[in-house]
PDB file of C-alpha atoms in Angstrom:
ATOM      1  CA  MET A   1     119.735 -74.497   4.232  1.00  0.00           C
ATOM      2  CA  THR A   2     116.938 -73.700   6.727  1.00  0.00           C
ATOM      3  CA  ALA A   3     114.528 -70.724   6.549  1.00  0.00           C
ATOM      4  CA  ALA A   4     116.357 -68.877   9.001  1.00  0.00           C
ATOM      5  CA  GLY A   5     119.514 -69.212   7.213  1.00  0.00           C
ATOM      6  CA  SER A   6     117.819 -68.040   4.043  1.00  0.00           C
ATOM      7  CA  ALA A   7     116.547 -65.008   6.077  1.00  0.00           C
ATOM      8  CA  TRP A   8     120.294 -63.899   6.531  1.00  0.00           C
ATOM      9  CA  PHE A   9     120.713 -64.042   3.026  1.00  0.00           C
ATOM     10  CA  ASP A  10     117.315 -61.968   1.796  1.00  0.00           C
ATOM     11  CA  THR A  11     118.763 -59.214   3.949  1.00  0.00           C
ATOM     12  CA  LEU A  12     121.473 -58.527   1.271  1.00  0.00           C
ATOM     13  CA  ASN A  13     121.961 -57.197  -1.799  1.00  0.00           C
ATOM     14  CA  PRO A  14     121.502 -60.377  -4.713  1.00  0.00           C
ATOM     15  CA  SER A  15     125.045 -59.685  -5.689  1.00  0.00           C
ATOM     16  CA  TYR A  16     127.013 -60.030  -2.073  1.00  0.00           C
ATOM     17  CA  ARG A  17     128.815 -62.843  -3.373  1.00  0.00           C
ATOM     18  CA  VAL A  18     130.480 -61.179  -6.001  1.00  0.00           C
ATOM     19  CA  PRO A  19     133.936 -60.662  -4.791  1.00  0.00           C
ATOM     20  CA  GLN A  20     134.088 -57.451  -6.878  1.00  0.00           C
ATOM     21  CA  ARG A  21     134.856 -53.962  -6.227  1.00  0.00           C
ATOM     22  CA  LYS A  22     131.416 -51.740  -5.872  1.00  0.00           C
ATOM     23  CA  PRO A  23     130.463 -49.454  -8.840  1.00  0.00           C
ATOM     24  CA  HIS A  24     129.812 -45.981  -7.505  1.00  0.00           C
ATOM     25  CA  ARG A  25     127.083 -45.639  -5.242  1.00  0.00           C
ATOM     26  CA  ALA A  26     126.120 -44.144  -1.997  1.00  0.00           C
ATOM     27  CA  LYS A  27     127.912 -45.289   1.181  1.00  0.00           C
ATOM     28  CA  GLY A  28     125.674 -47.519   3.252  1.00  0.00           C
ATOM     29  CA  HIS A  29     124.254 -49.245   0.103  1.00  0.00           C
ATOM     30  CA  PHE A  30     123.345 -52.236   1.862  1.00  0.00           C
ATOM     31  CA  THR A  31     121.533 -50.298   4.874  1.00  0.00           C
ATOM     32  CA  SER A  32     118.310 -49.783   2.658  1.00  0.00           C
ATOM     33  CA  VAL A  33     117.790 -53.461   1.924  1.00  0.00           C
ATOM     34  CA  MET A  34     118.527 -54.794   5.725  1.00  0.00           C
ATOM     35  CA  HIS A  35     115.937 -55.003   8.188  1.00  0.00           C
ATOM     36  CA  ARG A  36     117.975 -56.850  10.651  1.00  0.00           C
ATOM     37  CA  ARG A  37     121.784 -56.304  11.524  1.00  0.00           C
ATOM     38  CA  ILE A  38     122.471 -57.403  15.063  1.00  0.00           C
ATOM     39  CA  TYR A  39     124.476 -60.435  14.996  1.00  0.00           C
ATOM     40  CA  LEU A  40     124.975 -62.009  18.559  1.00  0.00           C
ATOM     41  CA  GLN A  41     127.898 -64.164  20.056  1.00  0.00           C
ATOM     42  CA  ILE A  42     126.580 -66.624  22.359  1.00  0.00           C
ATOM     43  CA  PRO A  43     128.805 -67.946  25.109  1.00  0.00           C
ATOM     44  CA  PRO A  44     129.819 -71.681  25.002  1.00  0.00           C
ATOM     45  CA  ALA A  45     128.605 -72.451  28.301  1.00  0.00           C
ATOM     46  CA  ALA A  46     124.916 -72.990  29.026  1.00  0.00           C
ATOM     47  CA  SER A  47     123.156 -71.359  31.654  1.00  0.00           C
ATOM     48  CA  ALA A  48     119.412 -70.167  32.344  1.00  0.00           C
ATOM     49  CA  ALA A  49     120.539 -66.649  32.348  1.00  0.00           C
ATOM     50  CA  ALA A  50     122.349 -66.775  28.620  1.00  0.00           C
ATOM     51  CA  GLU A  51     119.226 -68.747  27.699  1.00  0.00           C
ATOM     52  CA  MET A  52     116.949 -65.776  29.086  1.00  0.00           C
ATOM     53  CA  LEU A  53     119.040 -63.229  27.725  1.00  0.00           C
ATOM     54  CA  LEU A  54     119.159 -64.857  24.177  1.00  0.00           C
ATOM     55  CA  THR A  55     115.297 -65.325  24.147  1.00  0.00           C
ATOM     56  CA  ASN A  56     114.740 -61.768  25.204  1.00  0.00           C
ATOM     57  CA  ALA A  57     117.318 -60.210  22.409  1.00  0.00           C
ATOM     58  CA  LEU A  58     115.558 -62.070  19.817  1.00  0.00           C
ATOM     59  CA  GLU A  59     112.110 -60.787  20.936  1.00  0.00           C
ATOM     60  CA  ARG A  60     113.106 -57.353  21.154  1.00  0.00           C
ATOM     61  CA  TYR A  61     115.856 -56.399  18.973  1.00  0.00           C
ATOM     62  CA  PRO A  62     116.527 -57.099  15.007  1.00  0.00           C
ATOM     63  CA  VAL A  63     118.696 -60.066  15.393  1.00  0.00           C
ATOM     64  CA  ALA A  64     119.999 -61.333  11.850  1.00  0.00           C
ATOM     65  CA  SER A  65     122.298 -64.167  13.351  1.00  0.00           C
ATOM     66  CA  ALA A  66     123.680 -65.825  16.290  1.00  0.00           C
ATOM     67  CA  LEU A  67     127.106 -67.585  16.723  1.00  0.00           C
ATOM     68  CA  LEU A  68     127.622 -70.265  19.569  1.00  0.00           C
ATOM     69  CA  THR A  69     131.050 -69.224  20.378  1.00  0.00           C
ATOM     70  CA  GLY A  70     133.807 -71.508  21.520  1.00  0.00           C
ATOM     71  CA  GLY A  71     136.826 -73.149  19.714  1.00  0.00           C
ATOM     72  CA  ASP A  72     138.392 -77.001  19.319  1.00  0.00           C
ATOM     73  CA  ASP A  73     139.958 -76.045  22.723  1.00  0.00           C
ATOM     74  CA  ILE A  74     136.737 -75.340  24.386  1.00  0.00           C
ATOM     75  CA  PRO A  75     134.562 -78.493  25.290  1.00  0.00           C
ATOM     76  CA  PHE A  76     131.698 -78.363  23.340  1.00  0.00           C
ATOM     77  CA  ASP A  77     128.166 -78.489  24.915  1.00  0.00           C
ATOM     78  CA  THR A  78     125.935 -80.292  22.078  1.00  0.00           C
ATOM     79  CA  ASP A  79     122.703 -80.247  24.132  1.00  0.00           C
ATOM     80  CA  TRP A  80     123.359 -76.271  24.537  1.00  0.00           C
ATOM     81  CA  ALA A  81     124.008 -76.072  21.223  1.00  0.00           C
ATOM     82  CA  ASN A  82     120.686 -77.644  20.051  1.00  0.00           C
ATOM     83  CA  ASN A  83     118.876 -75.735  22.391  1.00  0.00           C
ATOM     84  CA  THR A  84     120.139 -72.254  21.244  1.00  0.00           C
ATOM     85  CA  ARG A  85     119.903 -73.382  17.691  1.00  0.00           C
ATOM     86  CA  ARG A  86     116.088 -74.242  18.431  1.00  0.00           C
ATOM     87  CA  ILE A  87     115.362 -70.819  20.049  1.00  0.00           C
ATOM     88  CA  CYS A  88     117.193 -69.063  17.056  1.00  0.00           C
ATOM     89  CA  HIS A  89     115.085 -71.139  14.422  1.00  0.00           C
ATOM     90  CA  GLN A  90     112.033 -70.083  16.123  1.00  0.00           C
ATOM     91  CA  HIS A  91     112.609 -66.600  15.866  1.00  0.00           C
ATOM     92  CA  ASP A  92     113.651 -67.092  12.174  1.00  0.00           C
ATOM     93  CA  VAL A  93     117.362 -66.198  12.761  1.00  0.00           C
ATOM     94  CA  ALA A  94     120.397 -67.970  11.517  1.00  0.00           C
ATOM     95  CA  PHE A  95     122.381 -70.249  13.901  1.00  0.00           C
ATOM     96  CA  LEU A  96     126.064 -70.707  13.305  1.00  0.00           C
ATOM     97  CA  VAL A  97     128.997 -72.216  15.220  1.00  0.00           C
ATOM     98  CA  GLU A  98     132.400 -71.549  15.552  1.00  0.00           C
ATOM     99  CA  ILE A  99     135.262 -73.347  13.496  1.00  0.00           C
ATOM    100  CA  SER A 100     134.100 -76.557  12.943  1.00  0.00           C
ATOM    101  CA  PRO A 101     131.973 -77.854  10.135  1.00  0.00           C
ATOM    102  CA  GLU A 102     131.499 -81.024  11.822  1.00  0.00           C
ATOM    103  CA  ARG A 103     129.835 -79.531  14.447  1.00  0.00           C
ATOM    104  CA  ALA A 104     127.811 -77.465  12.428  1.00  0.00           C
ATOM    105  CA  ILE A 105     126.289 -80.706  10.586  1.00  0.00           C
ATOM    106  CA  ALA A 106     125.822 -82.460  14.101  1.00  0.00           C
ATOM    107  CA  THR A 107     123.696 -79.596  15.480  1.00  0.00           C
ATOM    108  CA  GLU A 108     122.152 -78.523  12.236  1.00  0.00           C
ATOM    109  CA  ALA A 109     123.457 -75.198  12.025  1.00  0.00           C
ATOM    110  CA  ASP A 110     123.369 -73.000   9.087  1.00  0.00           C
ATOM    111  CA  GLY A 111     127.061 -72.555   8.787  1.00  0.00           C
ATOM    112  CA  ILE A 112     130.314 -71.452  10.836  1.00  0.00           C
ATOM    113  CA  HIS A 113     132.287 -68.261  11.632  1.00  0.00           C
ATOM    114  CA  MET A 114     136.036 -68.821  11.599  1.00  0.00           C
ATOM    115  CA  GLY A 115     139.466 -67.195  10.940  1.00  0.00           C
ATOM    116  CA  PRO A 116     141.349 -66.343   7.605  1.00  0.00           C
ATOM    117  CA  ASP A 117     142.697 -69.654   7.026  1.00  0.00           C
ATOM    118  CA  ARG A 118     142.312 -70.052   3.189  1.00  0.00           C
ATOM    119  CA  GLN A 119     143.042 -73.936   3.243  1.00  0.00           C
ATOM    120  CA  ALA A 120     140.270 -74.374   6.258  1.00  0.00           C
ATOM    121  CA  TYR A 121     137.861 -72.136   4.393  1.00  0.00           C
ATOM    122  CA  GLU A 122     138.130 -74.355   1.134  1.00  0.00           C
ATOM    123  CA  GLN A 123     137.849 -77.530   3.265  1.00  0.00           C
ATOM    124  CA  ALA A 124     134.982 -76.111   5.110  1.00  0.00           C
ATOM    125  CA  ARG A 125     133.043 -75.101   2.090  1.00  0.00           C
ATOM    126  CA  GLN A 126     133.669 -78.587   0.509  1.00  0.00           C
ATOM    127  CA  VAL A 127     132.206 -80.006   3.400  1.00  0.00           C
ATOM    128  CA  LEU A 128     129.251 -78.008   4.040  1.00  0.00           C
ATOM    129  CA  GLY A 129     128.322 -77.108   0.455  1.00  0.00           C
ATOM    130  CA  LYS A 130     127.697 -73.576  -1.418  1.00  0.00           C
ATOM    131  CA  ASN A 131     124.380 -72.911   0.557  1.00  0.00           C
ATOM    132  CA  ALA A 132     125.962 -73.057   3.887  1.00  0.00           C
ATOM    133  CA  ILE A 133     126.906 -69.421   5.610  1.00  0.00           C
ATOM    134  CA  ILE A 134     130.740 -69.187   6.036  1.00  0.00           C
ATOM    135  CA  GLY A 135     132.082 -66.146   7.264  1.00  0.00           C
ATOM    136  CA  THR A 136     135.460 -65.105   8.097  1.00  0.00           C
ATOM    137  CA  HIS A 137     137.362 -62.974  10.876  1.00  0.00           C
ATOM    138  CA  CYS A 138     140.029 -61.149   9.120  1.00  0.00           C
ATOM    139  CA  CYS A 139     142.735 -59.160  10.605  1.00  0.00           C
ATOM    140  CA  SER A 140     144.028 -57.276   7.516  1.00  0.00           C
ATOM    141  CA  ARG A 141     143.020 -56.167   3.848  1.00  0.00           C
ATOM    142  CA  HIS A 142     145.034 -59.136   2.292  1.00  0.00           C
ATOM    143  CA  ASP A 143     143.006 -61.614   4.604  1.00  0.00           C
ATOM    144  CA  ALA A 144     139.646 -59.983   3.567  1.00  0.00           C
ATOM    145  CA  MET A 145     140.438 -59.884  -0.100  1.00  0.00           C
ATOM    146  CA  VAL A 146     141.723 -63.497  -0.325  1.00  0.00           C
ATOM    147  CA  LEU A 147     138.463 -64.963   1.301  1.00  0.00           C
ATOM    148  CA  ALA A 148     136.479 -62.486  -0.468  1.00  0.00           C
ATOM    149  CA  GLU A 149     137.665 -64.242  -3.653  1.00  0.00           C
ATOM    150  CA  LEU A 150     137.214 -67.549  -2.262  1.00  0.00           C
ATOM    151  CA  GLY A 151     133.427 -66.536  -1.711  1.00  0.00           C
ATOM    152  CA  THR A 152     133.260 -66.047   2.031  1.00  0.00           C
ATOM    153  CA  ASP A 153     129.665 -64.715   3.149  1.00  0.00           C
ATOM    154  CA  TYR A 154     130.842 -61.902   4.997  1.00  0.00           C
ATOM    155  CA  VAL A 155     134.021 -60.572   6.748  1.00  0.00           C
ATOM    156  CA  ALA A 156     134.387 -59.196  10.143  1.00  0.00           C
ATOM    157  CA  PHE A 157     136.572 -56.675  11.624  1.00  0.00           C
ATOM    158  CA  ALA A 158     137.182 -56.590  15.298  1.00  0.00           C
ATOM    159  CA  THR A 159     136.291 -53.097  16.770  1.00  0.00           C
ATOM    160  CA  GLN A 160     138.688 -53.411  19.788  1.00  0.00           C
ATOM    161  CA  MET A 161     141.934 -54.235  17.687  1.00  0.00           C
ATOM    162  CA  GLN A 162     144.258 -52.951  14.926  1.00  0.00           C
ATOM    163  CA  SER A 163     145.182 -54.775  11.931  1.00  0.00           C
ATOM    164  CA  MET A 164     147.858 -57.304  12.716  1.00  0.00           C
ATOM    165  CA  THR A 165     149.547 -57.198   9.490  1.00  0.00           C
ATOM    166  CA  GLN A 166     149.004 -53.535   8.970  1.00  0.00           C
ATOM    167  CA  PRO A 167     149.222 -51.722  12.132  1.00  0.00           C
ATOM    168  CA  GLU A 168     148.848 -48.479  10.626  1.00  0.00           C
ATOM    169  CA  ASP A 169     145.314 -49.036   9.796  1.00  0.00           C
ATOM    170  CA  PRO A 170     142.649 -48.829  12.514  1.00  0.00           C
ATOM    171  CA  VAL A 171     139.965 -51.375  12.114  1.00  0.00           C
ATOM    172  CA  PRO A 172     137.139 -48.713  11.774  1.00  0.00           C
ATOM    173  CA  ASP A 173     139.064 -47.438   8.494  1.00  0.00           C
ATOM    174  CA  LEU A 174     139.363 -50.913   7.488  1.00  0.00           C
ATOM    175  CA  ILE A 175     135.266 -51.362   7.990  1.00  0.00           C
ATOM    176  CA  GLU A 176     135.249 -47.647   5.923  1.00  0.00           C
ATOM    177  CA  TRP A 177     137.682 -49.059   3.263  1.00  0.00           C
ATOM    178  CA  TRP A 178     135.764 -52.444   2.735  1.00  0.00           C
ATOM    179  CA  SER A 179     132.311 -51.226   2.581  1.00  0.00           C
ATOM    180  CA  GLU A 180     133.197 -48.359   0.140  1.00  0.00           C
ATOM    181  CA  THR A 181     135.083 -50.929  -2.091  1.00  0.00           C
ATOM    182  CA  PHE A 182     133.400 -54.401  -2.157  1.00  0.00           C
ATOM    183  CA  GLU A 183     129.885 -56.150  -2.046  1.00  0.00           C
ATOM    184  CA  ILE A 184     130.628 -58.649   0.398  1.00  0.00           C
ATOM    185  CA  PRO A 185     129.049 -57.699   4.017  1.00  0.00           C
ATOM    186  CA  CYS A 186     130.964 -56.344   6.580  1.00  0.00           C
ATOM    187  CA  VAL A 187     130.711 -57.305  10.309  1.00  0.00           C
ATOM    188  CA  ALA A 188     131.897 -54.960  12.899  1.00  0.00           C
ATOM    189  CA  TRP A 189     132.992 -57.746  15.451  1.00  0.00           C
ATOM    190  CA  ASN A 190     133.029 -57.623  19.213  1.00  0.00           C
ATOM    191  CA  VAL A 191     130.799 -54.388  19.573  1.00  0.00           C
ATOM    192  CA  GLU A 192     130.718 -53.887  23.313  1.00  0.00           C
ATOM    193  CA  SER A 193     128.725 -50.762  23.519  1.00  0.00           C
ATOM    194  CA  GLY A 194     126.690 -47.977  22.043  1.00  0.00           C
ATOM    195  CA  GLU A 195     129.831 -45.892  21.164  1.00  0.00           C
ATOM    196  CA  ASP A 196     131.331 -49.014  19.826  1.00  0.00           C
ATOM    197  CA  ALA A 197     128.115 -49.656  17.280  1.00  0.00           C
ATOM    198  CA  ARG A 198     128.027 -45.832  16.448  1.00  0.00           C
ATOM    199  CA  ARG A 199     131.698 -45.879  15.300  1.00  0.00           C
ATOM    200  CA  ALA A 200     131.184 -48.986  13.339  1.00  0.00           C
ATOM    201  CA  LEU A 201     127.744 -47.884  11.703  1.00  0.00           C
ATOM    202  CA  LYS A 202     129.354 -44.499  10.888  1.00  0.00           C
ATOM    203  CA  SER A 203     132.536 -46.373   9.229  1.00  0.00           C
ATOM    204  CA  GLY A 204     129.923 -48.294   6.933  1.00  0.00           C
ATOM    205  CA  ALA A 205     129.646 -51.793   8.821  1.00  0.00           C
ATOM    206  CA  ASP A 206     126.533 -53.830   7.453  1.00  0.00           C
ATOM    207  CA  PHE A 207     126.275 -55.873  10.849  1.00  0.00           C
ATOM    208  CA  LEU A 208     127.004 -55.414  14.470  1.00  0.00           C
ATOM    209  CA  GLY A 209     128.907 -58.599  15.757  1.00  0.00           C
ATOM    210  CA  ILE A 210     127.904 -58.018  19.670  1.00  0.00           C
ATOM    211  CA  THR A 211     130.378 -59.390  22.074  1.00  0.00           C
ATOM    212  CA  LYS A 212     129.421 -62.328  24.343  1.00  0.00           C
ATOM    213  CA  LYS A 213     130.041 -60.196  27.039  1.00  0.00           C
ATOM    214  CA  CYS A 214     126.582 -58.693  26.515  1.00  0.00           C
ATOM    215  CA  PHE A 215     125.348 -62.257  27.817  1.00  0.00           C
ATOM    216  CA  GLU A 216     126.510 -61.348  31.304  1.00  0.00           C
ATOM    217  CA  ALA A 217     123.601 -60.921  33.355  1.00  0.00           C
ATOM    218  CA  ASP A 218     124.591 -57.815  35.205  1.00  0.00           C
ATOM    219  CA  VAL A 219     125.531 -55.706  32.051  1.00  0.00           C
ATOM    220  CA  GLY A 220     123.972 -57.779  29.142  1.00  0.00           C
ATOM    221  CA  ALA A 221     120.540 -56.132  28.919  1.00  0.00           C
ATOM    222  CA  ALA A 222     121.534 -52.758  29.287  1.00  0.00           C
ATOM    223  CA  ALA A 223     124.189 -52.965  26.672  1.00  0.00           C
ATOM    224  CA  LEU A 224     122.133 -54.487  24.117  1.00  0.00           C
ATOM    225  CA  SER A 225     119.496 -51.796  24.619  1.00  0.00           C
ATOM    226  CA  GLU A 226     122.299 -49.032  24.091  1.00  0.00           C
ATOM    227  CA  ILE A 227     123.537 -51.020  21.127  1.00  0.00           C
ATOM    228  CA  ALA A 228     120.181 -51.097  19.483  1.00  0.00           C
ATOM    229  CA  ALA A 229     119.301 -47.459  20.314  1.00  0.00           C
ATOM    230  CA  ALA A 230     122.721 -46.805  18.314  1.00  0.00           C
ATOM    231  CA  LEU A 231     121.265 -48.686  15.313  1.00  0.00           C
ATOM    232  CA  GLU A 232     117.844 -47.202  15.557  1.00  0.00           C
ATOM    233  CA  SER A 233     119.222 -44.094  15.182  1.00  0.00           C
ATOM    234  CA  ALA A 234     121.847 -44.402  12.755  1.00  0.00           C
TER     235      ALA A 234
END
C-alpha cells in the first residue's frame, strides 16, 4: 500500500476492521481521531476543469480519499487515471477506482469502491490482497452487515435514496444505526450540498462522499466550500 493509502487507515480507530458491535461510547467516536473526512468522486472523463478542481480541493480541504468513477460500461481512460492518481498521491490522498481490481492494479491505485456483491468482494480481496482498500456501497442493513463480516474497509449509504430492500428505513437512519452499532467506518455517499453534509454528519457519518457533480465548473467550487464549512462547524 502507498503512503497515501496508509494515511486513509491512519485516520481510523485501530479496531476498524473488526466487524463487531461497538461497546457503549459517545456517538461520533471516530470524529476525535479523524483529521480528514472528505471523500471525492472524480468524473471518468478527463478535462482541464476537473483537474483544476481536484487540485484546488486537495490543497484547500481535508480530503482523505478520491475515487475515479466509472464502471465496466464506461470507457476507462488510463492516462486520466494515472494523472489523477499522481495528483492524489502528491497530496497524500488515497486513490481508488470503481469496481475493477484489474484497473486498480494497472493504475497503482490504493483500492476499489464496489457494490454489495459478496462473491465479487471475495474475488477482489483475493486479487488485491489484505492491504488494499476495498469499500462497498450498500443499500440495506443486511448488505452492510454481510460485507462487514467479510472485512470491507467502509460501507457507504447514499444520501439521496432510501434502502431498496428496506424502504421504511431512510438513509440517515441507516447511517445513524450503523455509526452507533459498528466499528467499520460509514461514508455518506453522493453528498451534494452543505445541507446534505450537515444531515449526514448529524446522523454520524465518518466520511462525506462528495458527488462528482461537484466537479462541474459552474457549481463545483461553491458546493465544495459549502460542504467543507458544514464539516468545519460540525
